[in-house]
Coordinates of C-alpha atoms and ligand atoms in Angstrom, one line a residue:
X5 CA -20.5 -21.4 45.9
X6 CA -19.6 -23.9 48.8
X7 CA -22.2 -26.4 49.5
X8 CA -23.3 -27.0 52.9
X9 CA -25.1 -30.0 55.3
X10 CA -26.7 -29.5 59.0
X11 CA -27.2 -32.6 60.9
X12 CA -30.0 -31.1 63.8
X13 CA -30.3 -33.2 67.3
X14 CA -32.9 -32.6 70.0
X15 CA -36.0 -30.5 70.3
X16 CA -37.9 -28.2 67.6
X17 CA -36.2 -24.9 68.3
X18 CA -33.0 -26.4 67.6
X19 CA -34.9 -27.7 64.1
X20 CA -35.8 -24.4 64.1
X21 CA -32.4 -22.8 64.5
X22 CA -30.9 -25.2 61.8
X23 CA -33.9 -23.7 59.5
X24 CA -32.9 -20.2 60.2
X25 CA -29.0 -21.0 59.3
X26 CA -29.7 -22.7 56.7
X27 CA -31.8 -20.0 55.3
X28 CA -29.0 -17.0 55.7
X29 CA -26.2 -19.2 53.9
X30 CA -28.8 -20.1 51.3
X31 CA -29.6 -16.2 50.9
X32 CA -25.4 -16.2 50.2
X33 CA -25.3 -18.0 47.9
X34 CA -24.4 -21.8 49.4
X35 CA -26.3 -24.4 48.2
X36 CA -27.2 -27.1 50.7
X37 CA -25.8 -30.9 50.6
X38 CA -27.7 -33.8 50.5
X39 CA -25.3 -35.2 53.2
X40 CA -22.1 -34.6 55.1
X41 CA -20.4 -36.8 52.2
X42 CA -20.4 -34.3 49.7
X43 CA -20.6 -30.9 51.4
X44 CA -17.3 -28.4 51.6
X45 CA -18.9 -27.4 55.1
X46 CA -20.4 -30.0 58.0
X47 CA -22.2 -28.3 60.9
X48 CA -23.8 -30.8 63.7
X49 CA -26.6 -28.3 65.9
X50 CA -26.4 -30.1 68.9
X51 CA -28.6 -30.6 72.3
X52 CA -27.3 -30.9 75.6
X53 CA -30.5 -32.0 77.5
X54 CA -29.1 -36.0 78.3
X55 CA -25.5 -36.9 78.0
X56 CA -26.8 -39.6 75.1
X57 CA -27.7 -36.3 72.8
X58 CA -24.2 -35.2 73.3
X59 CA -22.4 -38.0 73.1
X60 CA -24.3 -39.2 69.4
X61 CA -23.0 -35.5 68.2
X62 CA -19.3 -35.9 69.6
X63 CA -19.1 -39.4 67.6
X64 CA -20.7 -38.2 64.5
X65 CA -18.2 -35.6 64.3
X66 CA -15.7 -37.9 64.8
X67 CA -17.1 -40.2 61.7
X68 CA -17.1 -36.9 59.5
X69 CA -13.5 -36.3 60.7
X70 CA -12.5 -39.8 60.0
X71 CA -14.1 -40.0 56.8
X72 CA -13.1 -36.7 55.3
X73 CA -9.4 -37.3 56.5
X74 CA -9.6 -40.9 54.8
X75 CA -10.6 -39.5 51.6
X76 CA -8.5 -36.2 51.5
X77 CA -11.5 -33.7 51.3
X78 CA -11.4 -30.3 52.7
X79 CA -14.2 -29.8 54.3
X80 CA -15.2 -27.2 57.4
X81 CA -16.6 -28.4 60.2
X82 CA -18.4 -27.0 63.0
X83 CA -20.7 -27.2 66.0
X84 CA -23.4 -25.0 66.8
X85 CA -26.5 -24.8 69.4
X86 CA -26.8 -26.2 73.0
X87 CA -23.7 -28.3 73.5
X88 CA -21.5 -25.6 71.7
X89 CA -22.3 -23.0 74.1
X90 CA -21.9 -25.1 77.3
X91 CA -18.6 -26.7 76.0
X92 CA -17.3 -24.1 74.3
X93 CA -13.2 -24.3 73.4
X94 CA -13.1 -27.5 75.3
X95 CA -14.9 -29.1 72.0
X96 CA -12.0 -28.1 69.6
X97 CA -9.8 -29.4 72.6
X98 CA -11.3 -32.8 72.5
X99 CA -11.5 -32.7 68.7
X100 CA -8.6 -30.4 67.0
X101 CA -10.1 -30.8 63.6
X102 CA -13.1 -28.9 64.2
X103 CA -13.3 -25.5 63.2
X104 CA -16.2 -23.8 64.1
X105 CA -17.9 -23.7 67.5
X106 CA -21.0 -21.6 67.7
X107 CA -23.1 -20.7 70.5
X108 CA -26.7 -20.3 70.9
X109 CA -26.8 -16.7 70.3
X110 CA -24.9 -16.6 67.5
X111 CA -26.4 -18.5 64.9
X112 CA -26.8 -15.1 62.8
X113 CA -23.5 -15.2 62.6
X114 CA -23.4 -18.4 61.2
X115 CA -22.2 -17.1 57.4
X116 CA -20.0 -14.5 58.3
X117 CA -17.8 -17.2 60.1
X118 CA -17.8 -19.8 57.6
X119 CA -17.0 -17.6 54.7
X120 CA -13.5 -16.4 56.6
X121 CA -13.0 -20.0 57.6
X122 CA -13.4 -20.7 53.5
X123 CA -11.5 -17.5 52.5
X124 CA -8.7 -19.3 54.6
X125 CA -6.9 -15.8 55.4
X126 CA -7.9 -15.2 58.4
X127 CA -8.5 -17.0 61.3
X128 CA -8.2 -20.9 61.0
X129 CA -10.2 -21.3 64.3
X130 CA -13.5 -19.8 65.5
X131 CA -15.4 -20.4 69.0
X132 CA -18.0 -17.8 69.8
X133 CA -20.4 -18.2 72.6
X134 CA -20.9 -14.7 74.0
X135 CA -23.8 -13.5 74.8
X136 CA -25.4 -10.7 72.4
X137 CA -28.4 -8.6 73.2
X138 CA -31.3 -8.8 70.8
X139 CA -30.2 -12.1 69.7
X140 CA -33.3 -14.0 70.3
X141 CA -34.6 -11.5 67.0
X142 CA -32.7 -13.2 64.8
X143 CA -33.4 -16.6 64.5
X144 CA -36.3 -15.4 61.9
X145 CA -35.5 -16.4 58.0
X146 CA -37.1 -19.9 56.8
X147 CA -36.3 -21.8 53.9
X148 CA -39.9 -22.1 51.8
X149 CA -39.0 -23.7 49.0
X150 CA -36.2 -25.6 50.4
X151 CA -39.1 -28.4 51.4
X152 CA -43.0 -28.7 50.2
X153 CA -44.0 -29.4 53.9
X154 CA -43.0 -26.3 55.1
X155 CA -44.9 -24.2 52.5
X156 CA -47.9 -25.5 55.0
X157 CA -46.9 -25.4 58.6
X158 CA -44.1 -23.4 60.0
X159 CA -42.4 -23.0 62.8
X160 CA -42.0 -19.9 64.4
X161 CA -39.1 -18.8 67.8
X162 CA -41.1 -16.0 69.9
X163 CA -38.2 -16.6 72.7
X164 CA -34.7 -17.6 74.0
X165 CA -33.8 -18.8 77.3
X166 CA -35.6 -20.1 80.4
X167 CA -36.0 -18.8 84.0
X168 CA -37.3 -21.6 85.6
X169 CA -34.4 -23.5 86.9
X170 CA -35.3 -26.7 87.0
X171 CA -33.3 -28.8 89.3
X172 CA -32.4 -31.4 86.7
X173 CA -32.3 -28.8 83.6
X174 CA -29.4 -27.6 81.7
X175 CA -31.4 -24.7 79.1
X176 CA -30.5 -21.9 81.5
X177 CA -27.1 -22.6 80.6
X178 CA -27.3 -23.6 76.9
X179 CA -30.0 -21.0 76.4
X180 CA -29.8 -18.2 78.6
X181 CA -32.3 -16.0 80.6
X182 CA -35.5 -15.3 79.1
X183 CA -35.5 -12.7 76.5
X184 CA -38.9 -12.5 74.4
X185 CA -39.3 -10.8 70.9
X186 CA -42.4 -8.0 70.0
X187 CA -45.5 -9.2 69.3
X188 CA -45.4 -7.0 66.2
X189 CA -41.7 -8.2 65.3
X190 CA -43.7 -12.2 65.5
X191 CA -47.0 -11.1 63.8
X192 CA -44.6 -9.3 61.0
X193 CA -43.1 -12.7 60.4
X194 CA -46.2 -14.9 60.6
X195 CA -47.8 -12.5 58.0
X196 CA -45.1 -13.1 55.8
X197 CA -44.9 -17.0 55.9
X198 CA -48.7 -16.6 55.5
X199 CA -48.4 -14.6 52.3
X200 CA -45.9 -17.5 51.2
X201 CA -48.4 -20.2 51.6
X202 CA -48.8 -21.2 55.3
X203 CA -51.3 -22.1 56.9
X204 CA -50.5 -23.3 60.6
X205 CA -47.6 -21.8 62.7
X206 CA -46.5 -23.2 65.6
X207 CA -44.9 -20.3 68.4
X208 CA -41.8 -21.5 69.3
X209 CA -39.9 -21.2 73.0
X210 CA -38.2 -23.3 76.0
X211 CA -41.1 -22.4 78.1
X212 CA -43.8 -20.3 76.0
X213 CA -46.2 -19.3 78.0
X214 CA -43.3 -17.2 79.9
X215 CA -43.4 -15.4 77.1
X216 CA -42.7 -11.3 77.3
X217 CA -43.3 -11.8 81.0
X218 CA -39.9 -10.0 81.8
X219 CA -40.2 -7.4 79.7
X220 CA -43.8 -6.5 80.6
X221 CA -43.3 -6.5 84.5
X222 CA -40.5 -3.5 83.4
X223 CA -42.7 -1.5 81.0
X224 CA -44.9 -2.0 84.1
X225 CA -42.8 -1.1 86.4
X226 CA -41.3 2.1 84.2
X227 CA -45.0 3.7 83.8
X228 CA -46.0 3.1 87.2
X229 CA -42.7 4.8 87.9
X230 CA -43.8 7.8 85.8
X231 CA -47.2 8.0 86.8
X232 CA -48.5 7.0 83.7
X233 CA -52.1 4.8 84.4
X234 CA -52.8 3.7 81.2
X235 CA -49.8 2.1 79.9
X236 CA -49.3 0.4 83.5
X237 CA -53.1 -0.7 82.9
X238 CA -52.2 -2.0 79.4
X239 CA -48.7 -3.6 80.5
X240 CA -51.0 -5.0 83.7
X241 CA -48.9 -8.1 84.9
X242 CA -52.6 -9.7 84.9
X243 CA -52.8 -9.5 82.1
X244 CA -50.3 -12.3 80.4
X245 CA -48.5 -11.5 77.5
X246 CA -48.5 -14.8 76.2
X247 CA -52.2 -14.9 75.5
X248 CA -52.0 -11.3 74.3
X249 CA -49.8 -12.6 71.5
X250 CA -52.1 -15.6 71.4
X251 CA -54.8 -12.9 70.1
X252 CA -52.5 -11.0 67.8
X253 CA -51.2 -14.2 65.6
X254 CA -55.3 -15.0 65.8
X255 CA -56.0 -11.7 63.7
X256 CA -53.6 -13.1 60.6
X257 CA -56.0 -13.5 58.0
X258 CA -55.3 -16.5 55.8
X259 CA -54.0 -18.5 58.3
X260 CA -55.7 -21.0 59.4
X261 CA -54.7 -22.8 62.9
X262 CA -52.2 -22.1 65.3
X263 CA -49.8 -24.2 68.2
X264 CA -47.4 -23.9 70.5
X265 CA -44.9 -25.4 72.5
X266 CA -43.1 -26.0 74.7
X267 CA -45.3 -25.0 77.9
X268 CA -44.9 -24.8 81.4
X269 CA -47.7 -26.0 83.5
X270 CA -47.7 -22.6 85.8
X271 CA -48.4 -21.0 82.4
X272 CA -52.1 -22.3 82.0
X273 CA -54.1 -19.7 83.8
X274 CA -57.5 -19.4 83.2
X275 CA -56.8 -16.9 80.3
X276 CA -55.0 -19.6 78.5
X277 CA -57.6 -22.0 79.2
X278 CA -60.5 -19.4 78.0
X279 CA -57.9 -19.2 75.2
X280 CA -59.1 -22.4 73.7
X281 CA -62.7 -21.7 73.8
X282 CA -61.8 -17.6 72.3
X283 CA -60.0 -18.6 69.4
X284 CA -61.3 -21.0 66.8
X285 CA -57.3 -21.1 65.2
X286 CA -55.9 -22.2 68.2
X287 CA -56.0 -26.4 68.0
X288 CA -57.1 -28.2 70.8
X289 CA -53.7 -29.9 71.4
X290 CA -51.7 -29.2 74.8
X291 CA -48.1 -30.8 75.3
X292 CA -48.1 -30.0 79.3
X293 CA -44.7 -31.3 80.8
X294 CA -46.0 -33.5 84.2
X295 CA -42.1 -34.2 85.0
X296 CA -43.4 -36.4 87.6
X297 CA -46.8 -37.5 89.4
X298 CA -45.1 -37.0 93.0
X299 CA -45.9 -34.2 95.2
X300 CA -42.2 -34.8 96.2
X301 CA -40.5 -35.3 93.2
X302 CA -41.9 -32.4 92.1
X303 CA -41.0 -30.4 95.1
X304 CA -37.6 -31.8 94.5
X305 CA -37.3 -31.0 90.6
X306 CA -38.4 -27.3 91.7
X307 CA -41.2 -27.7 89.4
X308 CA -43.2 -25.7 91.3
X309 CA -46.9 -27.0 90.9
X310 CA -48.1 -30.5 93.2
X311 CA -50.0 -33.2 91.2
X312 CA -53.3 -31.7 92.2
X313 CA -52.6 -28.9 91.1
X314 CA -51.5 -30.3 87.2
X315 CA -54.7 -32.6 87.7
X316 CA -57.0 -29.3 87.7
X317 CA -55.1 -27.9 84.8
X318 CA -56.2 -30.7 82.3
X319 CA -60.0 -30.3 83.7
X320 CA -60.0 -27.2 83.6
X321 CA -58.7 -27.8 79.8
X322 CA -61.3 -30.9 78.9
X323 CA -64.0 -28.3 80.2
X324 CA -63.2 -25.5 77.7
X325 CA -62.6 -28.4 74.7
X326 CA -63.5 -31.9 75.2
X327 CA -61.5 -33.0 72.2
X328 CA -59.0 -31.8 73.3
X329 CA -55.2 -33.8 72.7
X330 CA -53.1 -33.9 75.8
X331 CA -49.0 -34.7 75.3
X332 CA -46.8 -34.9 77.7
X333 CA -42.9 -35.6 79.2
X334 CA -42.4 -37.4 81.7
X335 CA -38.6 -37.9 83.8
X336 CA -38.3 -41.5 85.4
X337 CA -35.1 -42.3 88.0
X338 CA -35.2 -38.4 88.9
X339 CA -32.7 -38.8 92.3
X340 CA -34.3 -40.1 95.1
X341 CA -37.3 -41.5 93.1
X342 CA -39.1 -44.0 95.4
X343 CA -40.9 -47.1 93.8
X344 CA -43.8 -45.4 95.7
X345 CA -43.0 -42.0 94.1
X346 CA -43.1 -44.1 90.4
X347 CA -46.2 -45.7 91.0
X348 CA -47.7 -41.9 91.8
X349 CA -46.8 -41.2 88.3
X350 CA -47.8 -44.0 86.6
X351 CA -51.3 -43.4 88.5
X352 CA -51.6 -40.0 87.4
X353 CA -51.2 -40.9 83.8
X354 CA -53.9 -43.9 84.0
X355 CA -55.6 -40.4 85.4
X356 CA -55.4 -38.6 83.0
X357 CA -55.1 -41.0 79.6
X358 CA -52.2 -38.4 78.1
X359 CA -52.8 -39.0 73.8
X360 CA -49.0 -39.5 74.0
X361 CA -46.4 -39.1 76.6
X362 CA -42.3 -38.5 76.1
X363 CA -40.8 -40.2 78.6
X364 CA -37.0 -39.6 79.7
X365 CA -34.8 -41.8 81.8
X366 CA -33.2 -39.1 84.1
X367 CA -29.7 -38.2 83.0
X368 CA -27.4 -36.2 85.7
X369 CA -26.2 -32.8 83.8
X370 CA -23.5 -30.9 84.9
X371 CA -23.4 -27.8 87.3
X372 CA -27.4 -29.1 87.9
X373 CA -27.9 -29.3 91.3
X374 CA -29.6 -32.9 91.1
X375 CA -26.7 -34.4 89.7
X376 CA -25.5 -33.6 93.2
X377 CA -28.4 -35.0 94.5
X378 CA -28.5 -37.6 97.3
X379 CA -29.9 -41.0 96.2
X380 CA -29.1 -41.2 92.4
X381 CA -31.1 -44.4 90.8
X382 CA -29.4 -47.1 89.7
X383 CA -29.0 -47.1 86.0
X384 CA -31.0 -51.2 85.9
X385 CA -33.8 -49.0 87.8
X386 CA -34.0 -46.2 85.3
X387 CA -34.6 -48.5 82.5
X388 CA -36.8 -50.8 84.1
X389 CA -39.1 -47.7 85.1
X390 CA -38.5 -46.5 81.9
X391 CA -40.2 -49.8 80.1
X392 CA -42.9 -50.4 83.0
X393 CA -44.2 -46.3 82.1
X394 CA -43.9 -47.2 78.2
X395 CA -45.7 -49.8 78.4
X396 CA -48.4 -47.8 80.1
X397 CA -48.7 -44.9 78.2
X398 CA -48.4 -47.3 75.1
X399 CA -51.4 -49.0 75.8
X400 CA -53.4 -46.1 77.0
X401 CA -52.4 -44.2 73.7
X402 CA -53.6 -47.0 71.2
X403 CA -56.7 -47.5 73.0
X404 CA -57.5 -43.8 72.4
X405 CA -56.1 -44.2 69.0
X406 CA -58.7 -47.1 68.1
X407 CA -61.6 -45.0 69.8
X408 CA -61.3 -42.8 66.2
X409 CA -61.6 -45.9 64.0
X410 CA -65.3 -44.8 62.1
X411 CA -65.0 -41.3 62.9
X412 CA -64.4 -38.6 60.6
X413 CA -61.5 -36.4 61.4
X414 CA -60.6 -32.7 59.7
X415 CA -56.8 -32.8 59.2
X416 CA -54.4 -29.9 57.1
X417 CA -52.3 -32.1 54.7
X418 CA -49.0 -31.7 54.7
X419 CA -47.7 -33.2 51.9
X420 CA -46.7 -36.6 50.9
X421 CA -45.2 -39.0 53.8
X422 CA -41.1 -39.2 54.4
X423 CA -41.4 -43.2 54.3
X424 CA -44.0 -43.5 51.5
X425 CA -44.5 -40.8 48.6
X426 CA -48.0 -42.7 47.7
X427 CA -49.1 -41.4 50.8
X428 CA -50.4 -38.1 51.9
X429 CA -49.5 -37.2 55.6
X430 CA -52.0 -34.7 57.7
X431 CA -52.5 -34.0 61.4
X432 CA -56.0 -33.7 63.2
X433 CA -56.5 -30.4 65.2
X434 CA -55.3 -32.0 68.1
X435 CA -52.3 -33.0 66.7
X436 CA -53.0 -37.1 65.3
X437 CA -50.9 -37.9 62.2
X438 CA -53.1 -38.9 59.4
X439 CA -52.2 -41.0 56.6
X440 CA -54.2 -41.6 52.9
X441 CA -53.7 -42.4 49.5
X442 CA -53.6 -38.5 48.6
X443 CA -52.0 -36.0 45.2
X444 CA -50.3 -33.7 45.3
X445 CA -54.0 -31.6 45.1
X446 CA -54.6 -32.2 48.6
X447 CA -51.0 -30.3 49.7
X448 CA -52.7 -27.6 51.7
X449 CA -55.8 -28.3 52.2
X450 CA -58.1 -28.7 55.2
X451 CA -60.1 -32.0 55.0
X452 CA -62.3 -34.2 56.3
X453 CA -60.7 -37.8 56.4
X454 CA -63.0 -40.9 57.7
X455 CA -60.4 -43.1 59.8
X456 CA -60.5 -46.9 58.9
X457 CA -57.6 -48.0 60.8
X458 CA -54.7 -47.0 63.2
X459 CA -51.1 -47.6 63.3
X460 CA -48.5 -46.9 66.4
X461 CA -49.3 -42.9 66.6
X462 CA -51.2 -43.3 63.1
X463 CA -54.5 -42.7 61.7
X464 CA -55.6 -44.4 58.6
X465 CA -57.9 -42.0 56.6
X466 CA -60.0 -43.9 53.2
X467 CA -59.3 -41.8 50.3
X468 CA -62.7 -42.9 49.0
X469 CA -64.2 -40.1 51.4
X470 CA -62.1 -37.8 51.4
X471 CA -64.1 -34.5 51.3
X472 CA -62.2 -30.9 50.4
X473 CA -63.6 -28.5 52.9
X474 CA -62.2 -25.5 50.7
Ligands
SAM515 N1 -41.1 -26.6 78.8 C1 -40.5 -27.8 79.3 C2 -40.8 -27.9 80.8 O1 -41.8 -27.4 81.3 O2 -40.1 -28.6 81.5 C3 -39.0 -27.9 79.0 C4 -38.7 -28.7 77.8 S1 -37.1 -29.5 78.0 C5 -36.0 -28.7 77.2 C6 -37.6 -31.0 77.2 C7 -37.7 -32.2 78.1 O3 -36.5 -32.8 78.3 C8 -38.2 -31.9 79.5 O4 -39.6 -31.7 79.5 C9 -37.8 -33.1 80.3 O5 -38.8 -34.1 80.3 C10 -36.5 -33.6 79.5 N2 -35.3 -33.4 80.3 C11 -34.7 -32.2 80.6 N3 -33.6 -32.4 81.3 C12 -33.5 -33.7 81.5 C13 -32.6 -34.5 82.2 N4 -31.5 -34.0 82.9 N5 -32.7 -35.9 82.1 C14 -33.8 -36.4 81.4 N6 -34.7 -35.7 80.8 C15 -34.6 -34.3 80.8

């Protein structure tokens, strides 16, 4: 059978997606590449968020083109995800020699498409970016034995699409509305990885804690409707459905700690935060998006929270769990982004001392409404703001970071580290990389590490005390 090599770009879903594709051609019988050199079919899963994501993609196809062409290989050659669905036909127009484009509720499809392109009777072109009900249900097969690491931690999509509209944001169009899966459709999945080996899951979703929020508020609606009490109590819109997953994933026996991301800051009600203190699985790590520290800017980027508000979030979450890790992304040269405005955000994260911050010089995306925005920053600006916030959140991180030298950290190993196979590579609860002189023994297990050293965003454990918990 054909052998086949997915290049991912951008965030963890669209990992996630690759995953899932990968795992339904595997399940047909392709094997996968090693790299785009050698496979009979190329597919790059692309991510619109900044024009610089887009733009690697477009080139990299155009390498794979060139090289394929130079050699006289065959090969198919396709794009899938964010970009795909937003560009559509326009994509084969720009590049003839593609012959696949596949939108973001279509990866399922994925197989079906490639083997007519293969069979080579049909046709020789396929773009399909429709939308297709009860798609986000199918980004669910993973590839266990495809990678030792994932036998440990998986990743798991509980949801499609975003409501928010955020004035600088593109997912609504790459991704659609919000459309969540069942909670026993999820737990059925995270049972299974669990029987296969796993032992932390992280849920999956452009904004999570939106989560079934859509379709509760019209089971709500419908038994209210019908005068039914108890199913409107039990589909209460108080009640949020997030957390109520949150509980159901918590029952899996076996497994041992669950995440999620990505989050929205409106989503941390108090039932989230009490989340933290409820269920010893979930890890004290929160990836909150700030966006900006500017009541303005945030006004602007229809973010709808101020910085007081955010600020009460993360004590609110320090109370529940002092330990707990706090991550965060952060948009500098967002249009008409004052000096002043900057140096509100670079006070809120001396504030708050985020763990680690992902910070994003603004890039205008079309039909957006702020890249019609008055008072666009100057590219110089962008990256000037962009190296005065790294440096901050650099130093504040590896002063954190050395605040664990001598302490003794429980991590879940993962297996042995990409850059160095003598090493073992864990993460702490709140979500610190960990790296010791570990076998292939320690895959799997949860441990206590004593950390002698840190790196940039590394922990050094001492094998010498390492100490199996179970
Ligand atoms: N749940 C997240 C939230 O609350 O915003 C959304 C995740 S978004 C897909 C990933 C990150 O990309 C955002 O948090 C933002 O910092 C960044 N981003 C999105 N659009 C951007 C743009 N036009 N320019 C620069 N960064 C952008």
């Amino acid at each position: 059978m054909p052998s086949v090599f997915i290049k991912t770009y951008g965030c963890q879903m669209n990992e996630r997606d690759s995953e899932a594709v990968a795992a339904q051609l595997v399940a047909k019988g392709y094997s996968l590449a090693p790299s785009e050199a050698v496979a009979d079919v190329v597919l790059l899963n692309t991510c619109s968020v900044r024009d610089f994501a887009e733009q690697k993609a477009i080139n990299k196809m155009r390498n794979v083109i060139g090289t394929a062409r130079s050699e006289k290989r065959d090969q198919i050659v396709g794009f899938m995800g964010c970009m795909a669905q937003t560009r559509g036909k326009e994509l084969i127009d720009k590049l003839p020699d593609v012959d696949l484009v596949l939108g973001t509720q279509k990866f399922h499809r994925a197989a079906e498409y490639i083997d007519e392109l293969l069979a080579g009777n049909g046709r020789t072109k396929i773009v399909d970016t429709d939308a297709e009900a009860r798609s986000e249900a199918t980004v669910r097969e993973h590839l266990l034995n495809g990678s030792a690491k994932m036998s440990v931690s998986a990743f798991v999509s509980i949801m499609q699409g975003c409501n928010q509209h955020c004035t600088f944001c593109i997912v609504p169009s790459t991704r659609g509305v919000e459309r969540s899966r069942t909670i026993p459709d999820i737990v059925a999945e995270c049972r299974e990885l669990v029987a296969r080996g796993v032992r932390e899951i992280t849920l999956l979703g452009q904004i999570v804690t939106s989560y079934g929020r859509k379709e509760q508020r019209g089971a709500w609606q419908v038994a209210r409707d019908a005068g039914d009490s108890s199913l409107a109590t039990r589909h209460s819109p108080l009640v949020t459905p997030f957390v109520q997953l949150l509980d159901a994933v918590h029952e899996i026996d076996g497994l041992e700690r669950i995440r999620f991301t990505s989050p929205h800051p409106k989503g941390y009600g108090d039932d989230l935060v009490e989340a933290y203190a409820r269920l010893p699985k979930l890890c004290e790590s929160a990836h909150i998006p700030l966006q900006s520290g500017s009541d303005r800017i945030l006004k602007l980027m229809h973010r709808g929270y101020t910085r007081g508000k955010f600020l009460g979030i993360i004590g609110k979450l320090r109370t529940a769990k002092p330990d707990m890790g706090v991550y965060t992304d952060i948009i500098v040269g967002f249009p008409g982004e004052t000096e002043d405005d900057f140096e509100q955000t670079l006070s809120l994260c001396r504030e708050v001392q985020f763990d680690n911050s992902y910070i994003f010089k603004y890039s205008p995306r079309r039909d957006t409404p702020a890249a019609e925005m008055p008072g666009q920053v100057p590219q110089e600006i962008r990256e000037e703001r962009n190296e005065r916030l790294l440096n901050l959140v650099n130093e504040i991180a590896a002063k954190k970071y050395d605040t664990f030298i001598g302490q003794t950290v429980q991590i879940l190993v993962e297996g042995p580290s990409k850059k160095n196979a003598a090493r073992y590579t864990g993460r702490t609860r709140c979500n610190r990389i960990v790296l010791f002189d570990g076998s292939p023994r320690h895959q799997g297990q949860i441990m206590d590490v004593k950390v002698e050293r840190t790196g940039s965003f590394t922990l050094y454990g001492d094998p010498a005390v390492v100490n199996l918990i179970d």
